[in-house]
mmCIF file of C-alpha atoms in Angstrom:
data_model
loop_
_atom_site.group_PDB
_atom_site.id
_atom_site.type_symbol
_atom_site.label_atom_id
_atom_site.label_comp_id
_atom_site.label_asym_id
_atom_site.label_seq_id
_atom_site.Cartn_x
_atom_site.Cartn_y
_atom_site.Cartn_z
ATOM 1 C CA MET L 1 143.219 -34.526 -73.130
ATOM 2 C CA GLY L 2 144.743 -32.335 -70.550
ATOM 3 C CA ASN L 3 148.154 -33.369 -69.261
ATOM 4 C CA THR L 4 147.408 -36.927 -68.174
ATOM 5 C CA SER L 5 150.290 -39.352 -68.701
ATOM 6 C CA PHE L 6 150.117 -43.077 -69.417
ATOM 7 C CA THR L 7 152.544 -45.925 -68.917
ATOM 8 C CA ILE L 8 153.496 -48.214 -71.791
ATOM 9 C CA GLU L 9 151.228 -50.929 -70.383
ATOM 10 C CA GLU L 10 148.278 -48.528 -70.150
ATOM 11 C CA VAL L 11 148.878 -47.467 -73.750
ATOM 12 C CA ARG L 12 148.771 -51.107 -74.833
ATOM 13 C CA ILE L 13 145.519 -51.739 -72.980
ATOM 14 C CA LEU L 14 143.936 -48.606 -74.444
ATOM 15 C CA SER L 15 144.932 -49.679 -77.942
ATOM 16 C CA ASP L 16 143.495 -53.136 -77.272
ATOM 17 C CA ILE L 17 140.215 -51.611 -76.081
ATOM 18 C CA ILE L 18 139.975 -49.464 -79.206
ATOM 19 C CA LYS L 19 140.606 -52.488 -81.428
ATOM 20 C CA CYS L 20 137.772 -54.200 -79.560
ATOM 21 C CA ILE L 21 135.504 -51.215 -80.261
ATOM 22 C CA TYR L 22 136.052 -51.627 -84.004
ATOM 23 C CA ASP L 23 135.764 -55.437 -84.042
ATOM 24 C CA PRO L 24 132.888 -56.187 -86.475
ATOM 25 C CA ALA L 25 132.698 -59.800 -85.295
ATOM 26 C CA LEU L 26 131.344 -58.734 -81.890
ATOM 27 C CA THR L 27 127.607 -58.249 -81.494
ATOM 28 C CA LEU L 28 126.498 -55.331 -79.321
ATOM 29 C CA SER L 29 125.911 -57.690 -76.409
ATOM 30 C CA GLU L 30 129.312 -59.327 -76.830
ATOM 31 C CA PHE L 31 131.042 -55.996 -77.334
ATOM 32 C CA THR L 32 129.656 -54.376 -74.174
ATOM 33 C CA GLU L 33 130.740 -57.394 -72.124
ATOM 34 C CA VAL L 34 134.258 -57.528 -73.593
ATOM 35 C CA PHE L 35 134.661 -53.740 -73.410
ATOM 36 C CA MET L 36 133.803 -53.570 -69.710
ATOM 37 C CA ALA L 37 136.124 -56.464 -68.873
ATOM 38 C CA LYS L 38 139.043 -54.796 -70.657
ATOM 39 C CA LEU L 39 138.265 -51.352 -69.225
ATOM 40 C CA LYS L 40 138.295 -52.763 -65.702
ATOM 41 C CA SER L 41 142.004 -53.547 -66.095
ATOM 42 C CA LEU L 42 142.557 -49.771 -66.343
ATOM 43 C CA ILE L 43 139.807 -48.410 -64.088
ATOM 44 C CA TYR L 44 138.437 -50.197 -61.038
ATOM 45 C CA PHE L 45 134.634 -50.099 -60.768
ATOM 46 C CA ASP L 46 132.013 -52.194 -58.980
ATOM 47 C CA LYS L 47 129.134 -51.552 -61.383
ATOM 48 C CA SER L 48 128.812 -50.201 -64.891
ATOM 49 C CA ASP L 49 126.353 -49.789 -67.724
ATOM 50 C CA PHE L 50 125.798 -48.822 -71.302
ATOM 51 C CA MET L 51 122.424 -47.168 -71.696
ATOM 52 C CA PHE L 52 120.584 -46.346 -74.924
ATOM 53 C CA PHE L 53 117.364 -44.375 -74.646
ATOM 54 C CA ARG L 54 115.100 -41.742 -76.232
ATOM 55 C CA TYR L 55 113.272 -38.711 -74.910
ATOM 56 C CA ASN L 56 109.539 -38.721 -75.660
ATOM 57 C CA ASN L 57 108.437 -35.140 -76.257
ATOM 58 C CA ASP L 58 104.778 -36.074 -75.790
ATOM 59 C CA THR L 59 105.080 -37.794 -72.415
ATOM 60 C CA LYS L 60 108.136 -35.757 -71.360
ATOM 61 C CA LYS L 61 109.771 -38.971 -70.193
ATOM 62 C CA TYR L 62 112.758 -41.083 -71.155
ATOM 63 C CA GLU L 63 112.186 -44.407 -72.889
ATOM 64 C CA MET L 64 114.781 -47.157 -72.598
ATOM 65 C CA GLU L 65 115.861 -48.794 -75.857
ATOM 66 C CA SER L 66 118.636 -51.013 -74.567
ATOM 67 C CA PHE L 67 120.197 -51.315 -71.114
ATOM 68 C CA ARG L 68 123.495 -53.192 -70.672
ATOM 69 C CA PRO L 69 124.286 -53.188 -66.923
ATOM 70 C CA VAL L 70 127.129 -55.025 -65.199
ATOM 71 C CA ASN L 71 126.703 -56.181 -61.556
ATOM 72 C CA TRP L 72 123.246 -54.646 -61.198
ATOM 73 C CA SER L 73 120.687 -56.817 -59.410
ATOM 74 C CA THR L 74 117.454 -57.722 -61.211
ATOM 75 C CA GLU L 75 115.516 -55.581 -58.736
ATOM 76 C CA GLU L 76 117.787 -52.579 -59.316
ATOM 77 C CA ILE L 77 117.407 -52.924 -63.083
ATOM 78 C CA ASN L 78 113.612 -53.136 -62.898
ATOM 79 C CA ASN L 79 113.308 -50.232 -60.453
ATOM 80 C CA TYR L 80 115.580 -48.009 -62.519
ATOM 81 C CA VAL L 81 113.975 -48.717 -65.903
ATOM 82 C CA THR L 82 110.359 -48.540 -64.728
ATOM 83 C CA THR L 83 110.591 -45.693 -62.233
ATOM 84 C CA TYR L 84 113.817 -43.956 -61.389
ATOM 85 C CA MET L 85 115.442 -43.243 -64.749
ATOM 86 C CA HIS L 86 112.886 -40.449 -65.100
ATOM 87 C CA ASN L 87 114.361 -38.827 -61.979
ATOM 88 C CA ASP L 88 118.022 -39.448 -62.856
ATOM 89 C CA ASP L 89 119.598 -35.982 -62.711
ATOM 90 C CA VAL L 90 122.510 -36.845 -65.028
ATOM 91 C CA LEU L 91 120.362 -37.801 -68.040
ATOM 92 C CA PRO L 92 119.427 -34.239 -69.102
ATOM 93 C CA ILE L 93 123.099 -33.267 -68.901
ATOM 94 C CA LEU L 94 124.264 -36.258 -70.940
ATOM 95 C CA SER L 95 121.576 -35.807 -73.600
ATOM 96 C CA GLN L 96 123.695 -33.207 -75.407
ATOM 97 C CA ARG L 97 125.349 -33.860 -78.780
ATOM 98 C CA GLN L 98 128.819 -32.703 -77.745
ATOM 99 C CA CYS L 99 131.183 -34.838 -75.644
ATOM 100 C CA ILE L 100 130.420 -34.617 -71.926
ATOM 101 C CA ALA L 101 132.131 -36.658 -69.212
ATOM 102 C CA PHE L 102 132.440 -35.961 -65.502
ATOM 103 C CA ARG L 103 132.799 -37.379 -62.029
ATOM 104 C CA ASN L 104 129.652 -36.840 -59.995
ATOM 105 C CA SER L 105 131.595 -35.102 -57.246
ATOM 106 C CA ASP L 106 132.974 -32.574 -59.752
ATOM 107 C CA LEU L 107 129.525 -31.522 -60.941
ATOM 108 C CA PHE L 108 127.126 -31.855 -58.038
ATOM 109 C CA SER L 109 126.987 -30.647 -54.475
ATOM 110 C CA MET L 110 126.953 -34.087 -52.884
ATOM 111 C CA ARG L 111 125.329 -32.732 -49.720
ATOM 112 C CA GLU L 112 122.392 -31.370 -51.734
ATOM 113 C CA ARG L 113 122.227 -34.413 -54.001
ATOM 114 C CA ARG L 114 121.877 -36.754 -51.031
ATOM 115 C CA GLU L 115 118.674 -34.915 -50.129
ATOM 116 C CA THR L 116 116.957 -35.649 -53.461
ATOM 117 C CA LYS L 117 114.227 -38.265 -53.841
ATOM 118 C CA TYR L 118 116.223 -40.052 -56.545
ATOM 119 C CA PHE L 119 119.235 -40.443 -54.291
ATOM 120 C CA GLN L 120 117.384 -41.404 -51.127
ATOM 121 C CA GLU L 121 115.017 -43.893 -52.761
ATOM 122 C CA PHE L 122 117.340 -45.460 -55.322
ATOM 123 C CA ALA L 123 120.902 -44.223 -55.966
ATOM 124 C CA SER L 124 122.121 -44.586 -52.379
ATOM 125 C CA GLY L 125 120.897 -48.156 -51.958
ATOM 126 C CA ALA L 126 122.210 -49.105 -55.405
ATOM 127 C CA SER L 127 125.651 -47.620 -54.596
ATOM 128 C CA LEU L 128 125.648 -45.178 -57.520
ATOM 129 C CA GLU L 129 126.992 -42.136 -55.667
ATOM 130 C CA ILE L 130 130.647 -42.442 -56.740
ATOM 131 C CA SER L 131 130.553 -42.405 -60.517
ATOM 132 C CA ILE L 132 131.946 -41.366 -63.859
ATOM 133 C CA ASP L 133 129.218 -40.550 -66.367
ATOM 134 C CA ALA L 134 129.852 -39.905 -70.050
ATOM 135 C CA ASN L 135 127.717 -39.557 -73.131
ATOM 136 C CA ILE L 136 128.487 -41.215 -76.451
ATOM 137 C CA PRO L 137 127.525 -38.517 -78.977
ATOM 138 C CA LEU L 138 125.516 -39.720 -81.973
ATOM 139 C CA PRO L 139 124.485 -37.779 -85.117
ATOM 140 C CA GLU L 140 121.870 -35.058 -84.703
ATOM 141 C CA ASP L 141 119.430 -36.898 -86.975
ATOM 142 C CA CYS L 142 119.540 -39.923 -84.648
ATOM 143 C CA ASP L 143 116.931 -40.085 -81.870
ATOM 144 C CA THR L 144 118.950 -42.431 -79.686
ATOM 145 C CA ILE L 145 120.946 -41.111 -76.734
ATOM 146 C CA ALA L 146 123.865 -43.280 -75.595
ATOM 147 C CA ILE L 147 125.740 -43.048 -72.298
ATOM 148 C CA LEU L 148 128.369 -44.924 -70.297
ATOM 149 C CA GLY L 149 128.383 -45.132 -66.505
ATOM 150 C CA LEU L 150 131.021 -46.466 -64.092
ATOM 151 C CA PHE L 151 130.249 -46.783 -60.384
ATOM 152 C CA ARG L 152 131.983 -47.576 -57.113
ATOM 153 C CA THR L 153 130.307 -48.558 -53.872
ATOM 154 C CA ASN L 154 129.960 -45.756 -51.357
ATOM 155 C CA GLU L 155 132.782 -46.925 -49.084
ATOM 156 C CA LYS L 156 135.315 -46.823 -51.948
ATOM 157 C CA VAL L 157 137.533 -43.857 -52.854
ATOM 158 C CA GLU L 158 136.700 -41.391 -55.624
ATOM 159 C CA PHE L 159 137.708 -42.099 -59.219
ATOM 160 C CA ARG L 160 141.018 -40.541 -60.225
ATOM 161 C CA GLU L 161 141.286 -37.673 -62.674
ATOM 162 C CA LYS L 162 143.222 -40.151 -64.813
ATOM 163 C CA ASP L 163 140.208 -42.490 -64.862
ATOM 164 C CA LEU L 164 138.077 -39.674 -66.227
ATOM 165 C CA GLU L 165 140.656 -38.873 -68.902
ATOM 166 C CA ILE L 166 140.686 -42.522 -70.008
ATOM 167 C CA VAL L 167 136.924 -42.371 -70.525
ATOM 168 C CA LYS L 168 137.260 -39.099 -72.448
ATOM 169 C CA CYS L 169 139.891 -40.705 -74.647
ATOM 170 C CA LEU L 170 137.495 -43.515 -75.580
ATOM 171 C CA GLN L 171 134.419 -41.350 -76.249
ATOM 172 C CA PRO L 172 135.039 -40.604 -79.962
ATOM 173 C CA TYR L 173 135.731 -44.261 -80.736
ATOM 174 C CA LEU L 174 132.595 -45.370 -78.896
ATOM 175 C CA SER L 175 130.645 -42.779 -80.884
ATOM 176 C CA ASP L 176 131.980 -44.303 -84.078
ATOM 177 C CA ARG L 177 130.850 -47.782 -83.011
ATOM 178 C CA MET L 178 127.431 -46.805 -81.679
ATOM 179 C CA LYS L 179 126.613 -44.780 -84.785
ATOM 180 C CA GLU L 180 126.857 -47.999 -86.783
ATOM 181 C CA GLU L 181 124.738 -49.855 -84.216
ATOM 182 C CA PHE L 182 121.914 -47.339 -83.778
ATOM 183 C CA CYS L 183 122.120 -44.888 -86.685
ATOM 184 C CA PRO L 184 123.450 -46.876 -89.674
ATOM 185 C CA ASP L 185 121.459 -44.803 -92.178
ATOM 186 C CA SER L 186 122.587 -41.446 -90.822
ATOM 187 C CA LYS L 187 124.543 -39.336 -93.283
ATOM 188 C CA GLN L 188 126.043 -37.269 -90.489
ATOM 189 C CA ALA L 189 129.204 -38.046 -88.573
ATOM 190 C CA ALA L 190 128.960 -38.780 -84.870
ATOM 191 C CA LEU L 191 132.404 -37.401 -84.041
ATOM 192 C CA THR L 192 135.556 -37.062 -86.072
ATOM 193 C CA VAL L 193 138.060 -39.735 -85.072
ATOM 194 C CA PRO L 194 141.648 -38.765 -85.954
ATOM 195 C CA GLU L 195 143.249 -40.620 -88.817
ATOM 196 C CA LYS L 196 145.732 -43.339 -87.990
ATOM 197 C CA THR L 197 149.222 -42.317 -88.980
ATOM 198 C CA SER L 198 152.236 -44.419 -89.884
ATOM 199 C CA SER L 199 155.836 -43.325 -90.209
ATOM 200 C CA GLU L 200 157.551 -42.179 -93.382
ATOM 201 C CA SER L 201 158.813 -45.717 -93.905
ATOM 202 C CA GLY L 202 155.337 -46.692 -95.056
ATOM 203 C CA GLN L 203 154.893 -49.523 -92.575
ATOM 204 C CA GLU L 204 151.314 -50.556 -91.902
ATOM 205 C CA GLU L 205 151.254 -50.689 -88.101
ATOM 206 C CA SER L 206 148.661 -48.173 -86.939
ATOM 207 C CA TRP L 207 148.245 -46.205 -83.724
ATOM 208 C CA MET L 208 144.776 -45.569 -82.357
ATOM 209 C CA LEU L 209 145.666 -42.986 -79.708
ATOM 210 C CA ASP L 210 145.953 -39.908 -81.891
ATOM 211 C CA ASN L 211 143.454 -37.854 -79.899
ATOM 212 C CA ILE L 212 145.945 -37.423 -77.035
ATOM 213 C CA GLU L 213 147.895 -34.424 -78.251
ATOM 214 C CA THR L 214 150.646 -34.696 -75.644
ATOM 215 C CA LEU L 215 151.349 -38.418 -76.203
ATOM 216 C CA GLY L 216 153.771 -39.443 -78.938
ATOM 217 C CA LEU L 217 154.007 -43.143 -79.769
ATOM 218 C CA CYS L 218 156.486 -44.981 -81.964
ATOM 219 C CA SER L 219 157.652 -48.519 -82.598
ATOM 220 C CA TYR L 220 161.175 -49.812 -83.306
ATOM 221 C CA ASP L 221 162.544 -53.179 -84.349
ATOM 222 C CA ALA L 222 165.467 -54.960 -82.681
ATOM 223 C CA SER L 223 167.925 -53.129 -84.960
ATOM 224 C CA ALA L 224 166.726 -49.703 -83.783
ATOM 225 C CA ASN L 225 164.849 -49.016 -87.023
ATOM 226 C CA MET L 226 161.636 -47.048 -86.594
ATOM 227 C CA LEU L 227 158.623 -48.999 -87.823
ATOM 228 C CA SER L 228 155.745 -46.627 -87.169
ATOM 229 C CA ASN L 229 154.569 -43.596 -85.217
ATOM 230 C CA ASN L 230 151.378 -41.750 -84.411
ATOM 231 C CA ALA L 231 150.376 -38.211 -85.372
ATOM 232 C CA SER L 232 151.606 -36.647 -82.128
ATOM 233 C CA PHE L 233 155.079 -38.146 -82.558
ATOM 234 C CA SER L 234 155.132 -36.823 -86.112
ATOM 235 C CA ALA L 235 154.235 -33.334 -84.896
ATOM 236 C CA PHE L 236 156.980 -33.420 -82.256
ATOM 237 C CA ALA L 237 159.605 -34.487 -84.802
ATOM 238 C CA LYS L 238 158.547 -32.050 -87.525
ATOM 239 C CA ALA L 239 158.819 -29.137 -85.115
ATOM 240 C CA TYR L 240 162.597 -29.419 -85.637
ATOM 241 C CA HIS L 241 162.886 -30.766 -89.207
ATOM 242 C CA PRO L 242 160.456 -31.408 -92.090
ATOM 243 C CA SER L 243 161.587 -35.034 -92.208
ATOM 244 C CA ILE L 244 160.701 -37.266 -89.254
ATOM 245 C CA LYS L 245 163.698 -39.471 -89.974
ATOM 246 C CA ASP L 246 166.182 -36.564 -89.982
ATOM 247 C CA SER L 247 164.740 -34.702 -86.995
ATOM 248 C CA ILE L 248 166.946 -34.290 -83.915
ATOM 249 C CA PHE L 249 163.876 -35.364 -81.934
ATOM 250 C CA THR L 250 163.788 -38.756 -83.669
ATOM 251 C CA ARG L 251 167.542 -39.172 -83.340
ATOM 252 C CA LYS L 252 167.330 -38.665 -79.583
ATOM 253 C CA ILE L 253 164.514 -41.197 -79.263
ATOM 254 C CA THR L 254 166.515 -43.664 -81.359
ATOM 255 C CA SER L 255 169.484 -43.147 -79.048
ATOM 256 C CA CYS L 256 167.297 -44.134 -76.078
ATOM 257 C CA VAL L 257 166.127 -47.223 -77.956
ATOM 258 C CA LYS L 258 169.738 -48.258 -78.550
ATOM 259 C CA LYS L 259 170.455 -47.959 -74.821
ATOM 260 C CA LEU L 260 167.647 -50.404 -74.080
ATOM 261 C CA LEU L 261 168.848 -52.788 -76.792
ATOM 262 C CA GLN L 262 172.394 -52.740 -75.426
ATOM 263 C CA ASP L 263 171.368 -53.896 -71.943
ATOM 264 C CA THR L 264 169.920 -57.397 -72.297
ATOM 265 C CA SER L 265 168.932 -57.467 -68.618
ATOM 266 C CA LEU L 266 166.315 -54.728 -69.110
ATOM 267 C CA CYS L 267 162.748 -55.031 -70.368
ATOM 268 C CA THR L 268 161.906 -51.356 -69.870
ATOM 269 C CA LEU L 269 163.801 -48.088 -69.707
ATOM 270 C CA GLY L 270 162.804 -44.685 -68.415
ATOM 271 C CA PRO L 271 161.499 -42.195 -67.725
ATOM 272 C CA ILE L 272 164.353 -40.397 -69.515
ATOM 273 C CA PRO L 273 164.374 -36.602 -69.991
ATOM 274 C CA ILE L 274 165.145 -35.267 -73.469
ATOM 275 C CA HIS L 275 165.994 -31.605 -73.970
ATOM 276 C CA ILE L 276 165.859 -29.900 -77.369
ATOM 277 C CA GLU L 277 166.309 -26.128 -77.424
ATOM 278 C CA ASP L 278 163.774 -24.835 -74.869
ATOM 279 C CA ASP L 279 161.609 -27.951 -75.010
ATOM 280 C CA THR L 280 161.604 -30.887 -72.615
ATOM 281 C CA TYR L 281 160.211 -34.353 -73.273
ATOM 282 C CA MET L 282 160.057 -37.545 -71.241
ATOM 283 C CA VAL L 283 160.402 -40.934 -72.923
ATOM 284 C CA GLN L 284 159.638 -44.393 -71.574
ATOM 285 C CA LEU L 285 160.439 -47.563 -73.526
ATOM 286 C CA ALA L 286 159.410 -51.207 -73.237
ATOM 287 C CA TYR L 287 159.638 -54.397 -75.258
ATOM 288 C CA ASN L 288 156.264 -55.458 -76.652
ATOM 289 C CA ASP L 289 156.662 -59.075 -75.537
ATOM 290 C CA SER L 290 159.114 -61.705 -74.354
ATOM 291 C CA THR L 291 160.594 -62.177 -77.844
ATOM 292 C CA HIS L 292 162.235 -58.732 -77.598
ATOM 293 C CA THR L 293 161.721 -58.156 -81.328
ATOM 294 C CA LYS L 294 159.900 -54.845 -81.054
ATOM 295 C CA ILE L 295 160.097 -51.807 -78.760
ATOM 296 C CA THR L 296 157.369 -49.268 -78.071
ATOM 297 C CA ALA L 297 158.283 -45.759 -76.948
ATOM 298 C CA ALA L 298 155.860 -43.321 -75.311
ATOM 299 C CA VAL L 299 156.955 -39.674 -75.401
ATOM 300 C CA TYR L 300 155.404 -36.807 -73.454
ATOM 301 C CA TYR L 301 155.923 -33.110 -74.032
ATOM 302 C CA ILE L 302 156.263 -31.657 -70.553
ATOM 303 C CA SER L 303 157.601 -28.112 -70.926
ATOM 304 C CA ASP L 304 154.125 -26.670 -70.490
ATOM 305 C CA VAL L 305 153.417 -28.548 -67.241
ATOM 306 C CA PHE L 306 156.847 -29.138 -65.763
ATOM 307 C CA THR L 307 157.167 -25.911 -63.786
ATOM 308 C CA LYS L 308 153.618 -26.197 -62.473
ATOM 309 C CA ARG L 309 154.210 -29.715 -61.158
ATOM 310 C CA LEU L 310 157.571 -28.887 -59.677
ATOM 311 C CA THR L 311 156.058 -25.839 -57.975
ATOM 312 C CA ALA L 312 153.388 -28.089 -56.465
ATOM 313 C CA LEU L 313 156.146 -30.303 -55.029
ATOM 314 C CA LYS L 314 157.843 -27.204 -53.632
ATOM 315 C CA GLU L 315 154.699 -26.395 -51.676
ATOM 316 C CA GLU L 316 154.000 -29.989 -50.640
ATOM 317 C CA PHE L 317 157.485 -30.632 -49.228
ATOM 318 C CA SER L 318 158.279 -27.065 -48.091
ATOM 319 C CA LEU L 319 161.316 -26.665 -50.332
ATOM 320 C CA SER L 320 163.266 -23.439 -49.963
ATOM 321 C CA ASN L 321 163.626 -21.109 -52.942
ATOM 322 C CA ARG L 322 167.255 -22.184 -53.358
ATOM 323 C CA GLU L 323 166.357 -25.891 -53.215
ATOM 324 C CA PHE L 324 163.649 -25.342 -55.819
ATOM 325 C CA GLU L 325 166.043 -23.422 -58.061
ATOM 326 C CA ILE L 326 168.695 -26.153 -57.930
ATOM 327 C CA ILE L 327 166.219 -28.963 -58.620
ATOM 328 C CA PHE L 328 164.699 -26.963 -61.480
ATOM 329 C CA LEU L 329 168.094 -26.473 -63.127
ATOM 330 C CA SER L 330 168.978 -30.114 -62.603
ATOM 331 C CA LEU L 331 165.769 -31.499 -64.088
ATOM 332 C CA LYS L 332 164.651 -28.898 -66.606
ATOM 333 C CA ARG L 333 168.037 -28.027 -68.088
ATOM 334 C CA SER L 334 169.922 -31.234 -67.187
ATOM 335 C CA LEU L 335 172.793 -29.267 -65.659
ATOM 336 C CA THR L 336 175.471 -31.103 -63.679
ATOM 337 C CA ASN L 337 176.233 -30.115 -60.092
ATOM 338 C CA SER L 338 179.294 -28.252 -61.335
ATOM 339 C CA GLU L 339 177.280 -26.354 -63.956
ATOM 340 C CA ILE L 340 174.605 -25.449 -61.405
ATOM 341 C CA ALA L 341 177.290 -24.143 -59.051
ATOM 342 C CA LYS L 342 178.650 -21.856 -61.776
ATOM 343 C CA GLU L 343 175.155 -20.712 -62.760
ATOM 344 C CA LEU L 344 174.250 -19.737 -59.180
ATOM 345 C CA TYR L 345 177.724 -18.617 -58.042
ATOM 346 C CA ILE L 346 177.845 -21.134 -55.206
ATOM 347 C CA SER L 347 180.141 -24.064 -54.432
ATOM 348 C CA GLU L 348 179.515 -27.533 -55.816
ATOM 349 C CA ALA L 349 179.437 -28.831 -52.233
ATOM 350 C CA THR L 350 176.550 -26.449 -51.507
ATOM 351 C CA VAL L 351 174.665 -27.776 -54.539
ATOM 352 C CA LYS L 352 175.132 -31.357 -53.348
ATOM 353 C CA ARG L 353 173.988 -30.432 -49.845
ATOM 354 C CA HIS L 354 170.784 -28.828 -51.163
ATOM 355 C CA ILE L 355 170.011 -31.827 -53.385
ATOM 356 C CA TYR L 356 170.563 -34.179 -50.437
ATOM 357 C CA THR L 357 168.189 -32.063 -48.322
ATOM 358 C CA VAL L 358 165.522 -32.174 -51.043
ATOM 359 C CA TYR L 359 165.785 -35.958 -51.275
ATOM 360 C CA GLN L 360 165.519 -36.252 -47.485
ATOM 361 C CA LYS L 361 162.395 -34.085 -47.404
ATOM 362 C CA MET L 362 160.768 -36.188 -50.122
ATOM 363 C CA GLY L 363 161.888 -39.553 -48.773
ATOM 364 C CA ILE L 364 163.759 -40.494 -51.954
ATOM 365 C CA SER L 365 167.371 -41.244 -52.844
ATOM 366 C CA ASN L 366 167.860 -40.455 -56.542
ATOM 367 C CA GLN L 367 166.722 -38.370 -59.491
ATOM 368 C CA LYS L 368 164.677 -41.168 -61.057
ATOM 369 C CA GLN L 369 162.511 -41.312 -57.938
ATOM 370 C CA LEU L 370 162.122 -37.544 -58.143
ATOM 371 C CA PHE L 371 160.771 -37.854 -61.686
ATOM 372 C CA ARG L 372 158.207 -40.310 -60.384
ATOM 373 C CA LYS L 373 157.266 -37.844 -57.647
ATOM 374 C CA LEU L 374 156.520 -35.416 -60.452
ATOM 375 C CA GLN L 375 154.180 -38.083 -61.895
ATOM 376 C CA ILE L 376 155.374 -37.301 -65.378
ATOM 377 C CA LEU L 377 155.169 -40.924 -66.484
#
């Protein structure tokens, strides 16, 4: 899933959406309504739809099986289904069996697209120009094609890259659900959804977000005992020791949990950098609810993206090479001002002056704000 990062609250909402996807008590109609309402708390959109259709090889046209639009007018629905879906330029792209998701502006030349008949006669008036479109892959022996569309009115800003990554995260789970709805007799898998993984303690709490390789999740009780973790957390920990419990990675996360438990005035803590050998992680913690009986920790591996993001800040705020070097040593290696001075053979006062200059250029006053500038968490 690229290098997109999520807050604790976003992780909770994603997990809640995935639980909704697998809720057998919800009919398809109920599910699509609940899903869109929950998704809107993560991604703002004005219109949306689930669309299920077939391609007729004889007529060379698409045939709608089920259309689940949100905030479409009756006229727009009728015009699209009867006439314009056959001219919709995203349908051939989304009719593939592998996962495809994109923002319209990333795929099309918007200047050329605005000149098409489909856009001029329908999409423009229906405010479908700003969109995220994604397919929901179903088994190859299933004739149904399933897609998800999110739309913003033309005067709104473009969807974020993060919005697209959220949709990509949900694709395999939606495939799982829609296979049961439209292809229950298929013997083929739609997509492989990663297994839910618990910690070595054998607790039953499960984590749904195991298809985000850079996101480690774990849960602790109020005594700083780990209750559960997902597959990514397990991989992080086992990189340093075969046992999750005995790994230096887990011990450092537990230490952060204890800091949060010790300060009763806090509900969240982080982002906090963790350095192990040549690796750098960021951890953010939060209580699950007002009872303060359970803590969730989200951990990101950032060594592979840290330098790239810091370099981007260097360009954006015109940092000098020396300023960049000092900030890099401070953040990446957690060196003190004194240690940086020795490393670079300069005075500690010079280090402090450079850090002050960096903060002034960025309009911040402390290291925590700098981490947020990096958009790590």
